[in-house]
PDB file of C-alpha atoms in Angstrom:
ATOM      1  CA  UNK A 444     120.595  78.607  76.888  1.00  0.00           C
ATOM      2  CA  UNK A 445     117.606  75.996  77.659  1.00  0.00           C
ATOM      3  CA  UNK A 446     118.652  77.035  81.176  1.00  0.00           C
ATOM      4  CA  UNK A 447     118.159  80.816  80.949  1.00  0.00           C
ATOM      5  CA  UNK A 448     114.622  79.845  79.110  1.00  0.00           C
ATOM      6  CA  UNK A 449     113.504  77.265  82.075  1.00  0.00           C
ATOM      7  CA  UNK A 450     110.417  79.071  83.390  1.00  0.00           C
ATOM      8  CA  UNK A 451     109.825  79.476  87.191  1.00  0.00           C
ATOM      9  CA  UNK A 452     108.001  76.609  88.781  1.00  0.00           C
ATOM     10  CA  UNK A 453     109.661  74.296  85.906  1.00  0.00           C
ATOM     11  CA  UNK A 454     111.376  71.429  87.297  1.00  0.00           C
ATOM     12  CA  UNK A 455     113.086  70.021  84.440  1.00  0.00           C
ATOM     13  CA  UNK A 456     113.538  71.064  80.762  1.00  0.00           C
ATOM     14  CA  UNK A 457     114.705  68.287  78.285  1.00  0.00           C
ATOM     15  CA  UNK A 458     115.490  69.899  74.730  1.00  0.00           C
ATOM     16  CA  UNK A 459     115.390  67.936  71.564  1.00  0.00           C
ATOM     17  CA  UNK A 460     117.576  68.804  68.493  1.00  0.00           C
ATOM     18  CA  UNK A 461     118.513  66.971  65.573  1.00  0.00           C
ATOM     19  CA  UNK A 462     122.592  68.101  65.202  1.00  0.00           C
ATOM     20  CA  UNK A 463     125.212  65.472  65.959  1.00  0.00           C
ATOM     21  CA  UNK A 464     126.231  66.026  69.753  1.00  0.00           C
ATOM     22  CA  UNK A 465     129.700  65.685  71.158  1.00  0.00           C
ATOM     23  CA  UNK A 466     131.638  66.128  74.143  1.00  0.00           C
ATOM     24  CA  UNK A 467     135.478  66.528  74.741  1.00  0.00           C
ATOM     25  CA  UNK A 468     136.139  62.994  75.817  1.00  0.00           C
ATOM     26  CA  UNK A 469     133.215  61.292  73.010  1.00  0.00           C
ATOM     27  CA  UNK A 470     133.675  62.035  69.354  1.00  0.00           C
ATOM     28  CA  UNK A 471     129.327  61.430  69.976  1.00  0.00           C
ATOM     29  CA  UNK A 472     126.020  61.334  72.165  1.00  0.00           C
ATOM     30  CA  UNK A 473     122.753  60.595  71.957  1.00  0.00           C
ATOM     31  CA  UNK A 474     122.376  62.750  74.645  1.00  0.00           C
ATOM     32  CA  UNK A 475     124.032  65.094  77.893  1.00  0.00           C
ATOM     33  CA  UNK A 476     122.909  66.057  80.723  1.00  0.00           C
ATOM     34  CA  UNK A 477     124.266  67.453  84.182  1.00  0.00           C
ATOM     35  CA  UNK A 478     123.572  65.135  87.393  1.00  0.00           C
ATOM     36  CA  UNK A 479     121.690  66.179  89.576  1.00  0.00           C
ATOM     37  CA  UNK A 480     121.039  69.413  87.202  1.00  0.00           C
ATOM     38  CA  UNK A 481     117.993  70.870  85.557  1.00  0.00           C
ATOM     39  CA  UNK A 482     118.185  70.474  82.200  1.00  0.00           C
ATOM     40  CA  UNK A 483     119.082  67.767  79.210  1.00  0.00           C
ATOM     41  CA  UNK A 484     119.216  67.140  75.587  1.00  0.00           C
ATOM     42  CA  UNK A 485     118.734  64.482  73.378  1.00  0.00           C
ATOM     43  CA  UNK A 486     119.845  64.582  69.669  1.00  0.00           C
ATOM     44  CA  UNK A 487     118.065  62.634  67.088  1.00  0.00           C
ATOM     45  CA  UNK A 488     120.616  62.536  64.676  1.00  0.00           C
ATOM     46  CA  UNK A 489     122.743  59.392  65.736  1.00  0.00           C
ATOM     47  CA  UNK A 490     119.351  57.868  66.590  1.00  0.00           C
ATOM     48  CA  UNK A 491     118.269  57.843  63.111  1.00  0.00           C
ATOM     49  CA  UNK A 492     120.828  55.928  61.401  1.00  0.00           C
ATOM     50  CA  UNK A 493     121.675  58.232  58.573  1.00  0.00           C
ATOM     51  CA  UNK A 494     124.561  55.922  57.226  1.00  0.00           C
ATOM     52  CA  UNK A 495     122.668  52.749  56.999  1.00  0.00           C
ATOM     53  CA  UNK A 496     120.226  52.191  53.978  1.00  0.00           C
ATOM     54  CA  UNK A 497     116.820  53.644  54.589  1.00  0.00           C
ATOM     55  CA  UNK A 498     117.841  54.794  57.816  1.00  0.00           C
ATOM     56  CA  UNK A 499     115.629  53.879  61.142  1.00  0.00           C
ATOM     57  CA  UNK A 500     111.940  53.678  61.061  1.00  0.00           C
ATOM     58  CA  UNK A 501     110.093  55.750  62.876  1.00  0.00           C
ATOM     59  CA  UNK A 502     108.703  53.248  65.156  1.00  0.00           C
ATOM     60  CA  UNK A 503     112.411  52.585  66.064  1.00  0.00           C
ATOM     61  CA  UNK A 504     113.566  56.063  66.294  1.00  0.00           C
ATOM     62  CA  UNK A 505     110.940  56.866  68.536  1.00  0.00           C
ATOM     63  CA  UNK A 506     112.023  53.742  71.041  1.00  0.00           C
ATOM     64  CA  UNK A 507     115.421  55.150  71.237  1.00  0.00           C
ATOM     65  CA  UNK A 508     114.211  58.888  71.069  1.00  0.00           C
ATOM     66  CA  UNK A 509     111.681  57.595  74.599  1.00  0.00           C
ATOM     67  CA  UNK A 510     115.331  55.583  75.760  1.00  0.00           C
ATOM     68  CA  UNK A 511     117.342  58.177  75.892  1.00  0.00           C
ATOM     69  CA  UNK A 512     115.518  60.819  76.802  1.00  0.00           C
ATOM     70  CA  UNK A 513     114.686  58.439  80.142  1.00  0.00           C
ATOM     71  CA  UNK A 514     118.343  58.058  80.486  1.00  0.00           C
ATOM     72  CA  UNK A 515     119.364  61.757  80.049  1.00  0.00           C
ATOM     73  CA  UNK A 516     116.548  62.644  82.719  1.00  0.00           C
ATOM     74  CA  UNK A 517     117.469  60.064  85.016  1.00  0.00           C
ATOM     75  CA  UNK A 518     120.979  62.022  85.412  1.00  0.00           C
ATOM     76  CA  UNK A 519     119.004  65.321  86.491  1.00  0.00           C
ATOM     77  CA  UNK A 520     117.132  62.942  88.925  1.00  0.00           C
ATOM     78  CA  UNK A 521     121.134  61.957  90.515  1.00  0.00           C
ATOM     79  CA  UNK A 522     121.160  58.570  88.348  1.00  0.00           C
ATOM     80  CA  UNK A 523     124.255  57.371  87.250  1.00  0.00           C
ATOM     81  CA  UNK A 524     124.864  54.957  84.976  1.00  0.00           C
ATOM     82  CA  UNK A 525     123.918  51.798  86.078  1.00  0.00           C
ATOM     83  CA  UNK A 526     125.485  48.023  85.707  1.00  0.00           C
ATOM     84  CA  UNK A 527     122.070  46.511  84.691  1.00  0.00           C
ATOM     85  CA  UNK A 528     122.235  45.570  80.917  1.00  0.00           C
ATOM     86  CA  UNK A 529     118.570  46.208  80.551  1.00  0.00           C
ATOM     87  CA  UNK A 530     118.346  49.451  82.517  1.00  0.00           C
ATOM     88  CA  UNK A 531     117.344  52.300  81.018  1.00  0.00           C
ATOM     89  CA  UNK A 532     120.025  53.937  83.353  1.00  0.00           C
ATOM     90  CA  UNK A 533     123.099  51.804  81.417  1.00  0.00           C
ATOM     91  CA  UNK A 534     125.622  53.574  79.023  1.00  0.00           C
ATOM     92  CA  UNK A 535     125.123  52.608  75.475  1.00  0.00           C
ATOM     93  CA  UNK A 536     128.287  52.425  73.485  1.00  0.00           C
ATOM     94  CA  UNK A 537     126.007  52.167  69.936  1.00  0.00           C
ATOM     95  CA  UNK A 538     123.044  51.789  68.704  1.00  0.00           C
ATOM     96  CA  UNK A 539     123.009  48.245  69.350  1.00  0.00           C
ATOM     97  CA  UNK A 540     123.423  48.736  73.292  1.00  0.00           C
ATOM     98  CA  UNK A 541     120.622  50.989  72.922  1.00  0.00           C
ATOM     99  CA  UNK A 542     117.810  48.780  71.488  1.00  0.00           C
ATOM    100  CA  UNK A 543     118.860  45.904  73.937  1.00  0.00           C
ATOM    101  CA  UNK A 544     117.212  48.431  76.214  1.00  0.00           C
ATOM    102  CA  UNK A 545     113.905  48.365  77.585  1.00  0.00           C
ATOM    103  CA  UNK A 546     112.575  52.186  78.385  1.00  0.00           C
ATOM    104  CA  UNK A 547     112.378  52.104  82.352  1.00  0.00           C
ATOM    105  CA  UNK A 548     114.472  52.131  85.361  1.00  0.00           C
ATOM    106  CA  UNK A 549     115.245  48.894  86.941  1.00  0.00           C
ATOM    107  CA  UNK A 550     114.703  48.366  90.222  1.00  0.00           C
ATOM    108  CA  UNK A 551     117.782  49.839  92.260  1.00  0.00           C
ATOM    109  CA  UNK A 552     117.587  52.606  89.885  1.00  0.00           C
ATOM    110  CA  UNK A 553     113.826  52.891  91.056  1.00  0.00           C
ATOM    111  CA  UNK A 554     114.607  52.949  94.433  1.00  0.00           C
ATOM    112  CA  UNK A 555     117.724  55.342  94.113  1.00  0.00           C
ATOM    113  CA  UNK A 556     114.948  57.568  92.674  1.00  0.00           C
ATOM    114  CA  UNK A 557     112.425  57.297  95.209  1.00  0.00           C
ATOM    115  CA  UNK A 558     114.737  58.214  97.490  1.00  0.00           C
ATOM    116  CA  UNK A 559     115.740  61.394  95.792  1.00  0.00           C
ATOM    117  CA  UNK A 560     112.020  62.356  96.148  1.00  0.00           C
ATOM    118  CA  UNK A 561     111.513  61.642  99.342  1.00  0.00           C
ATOM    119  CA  UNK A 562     114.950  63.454 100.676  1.00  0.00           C
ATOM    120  CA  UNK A 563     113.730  66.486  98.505  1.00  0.00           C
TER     121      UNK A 563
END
């Protein structure tokens, strides 16, 4: 749908919802997107930590909102996950794995990215 909808000139479209996401080999996502495609989604609704008491702040859901939207953009940009704990680029099994990291690309991922640019 959010690919019918991209308008032309457009590169990327990254849609936001707030309904659990899933796909046929996760029970859950924070987010999916196609490598190397055009468009991606992040859900706020694991992000938010319904279950726990209070739930996340918003200061918190908003660092993990930024996070994986990075991450599900990087994989429209070629990225795959990377072996750098700290990389923005790195699966995160939980929530856990996802505030250990920091919201930017590390360096290889940088450079994998630059060179996507330049051999565009």
């Amino acid at each position: 749908m959010l690919l019918a909808e991209r308008p032309d000139g457009v590169g990327r479209i990254l849609g936001l919802v707030d309904q659990d996401l899933f796909i046929p080999v996760l029970t859950y996502v924070f987010g999916e997107a196609q490598l190397g495609g055009t468009v991606a989604v992040a859900s706020t609704f694991r992000l938010r930590e319904p279950w726990a008491a209070g739930g996340a702040t918003s200061a918190v859901l908003e660092a993990r909102l930024v996070k994986t939207a990075l991450h599900e953009l990087g994989h429209t940009f070629g990225l795959r996950h990377c072996l750098h704990p700290r990389c923005v680029m790195t699966s995160a099994a939980g929530l856990e794995m996802l505030d250990e990291k920091v919201p930017a690309f590390c360096l290889a991922c940088q450079g994998q990215l630059r060179a996507e640019r330049i051999g565009a």
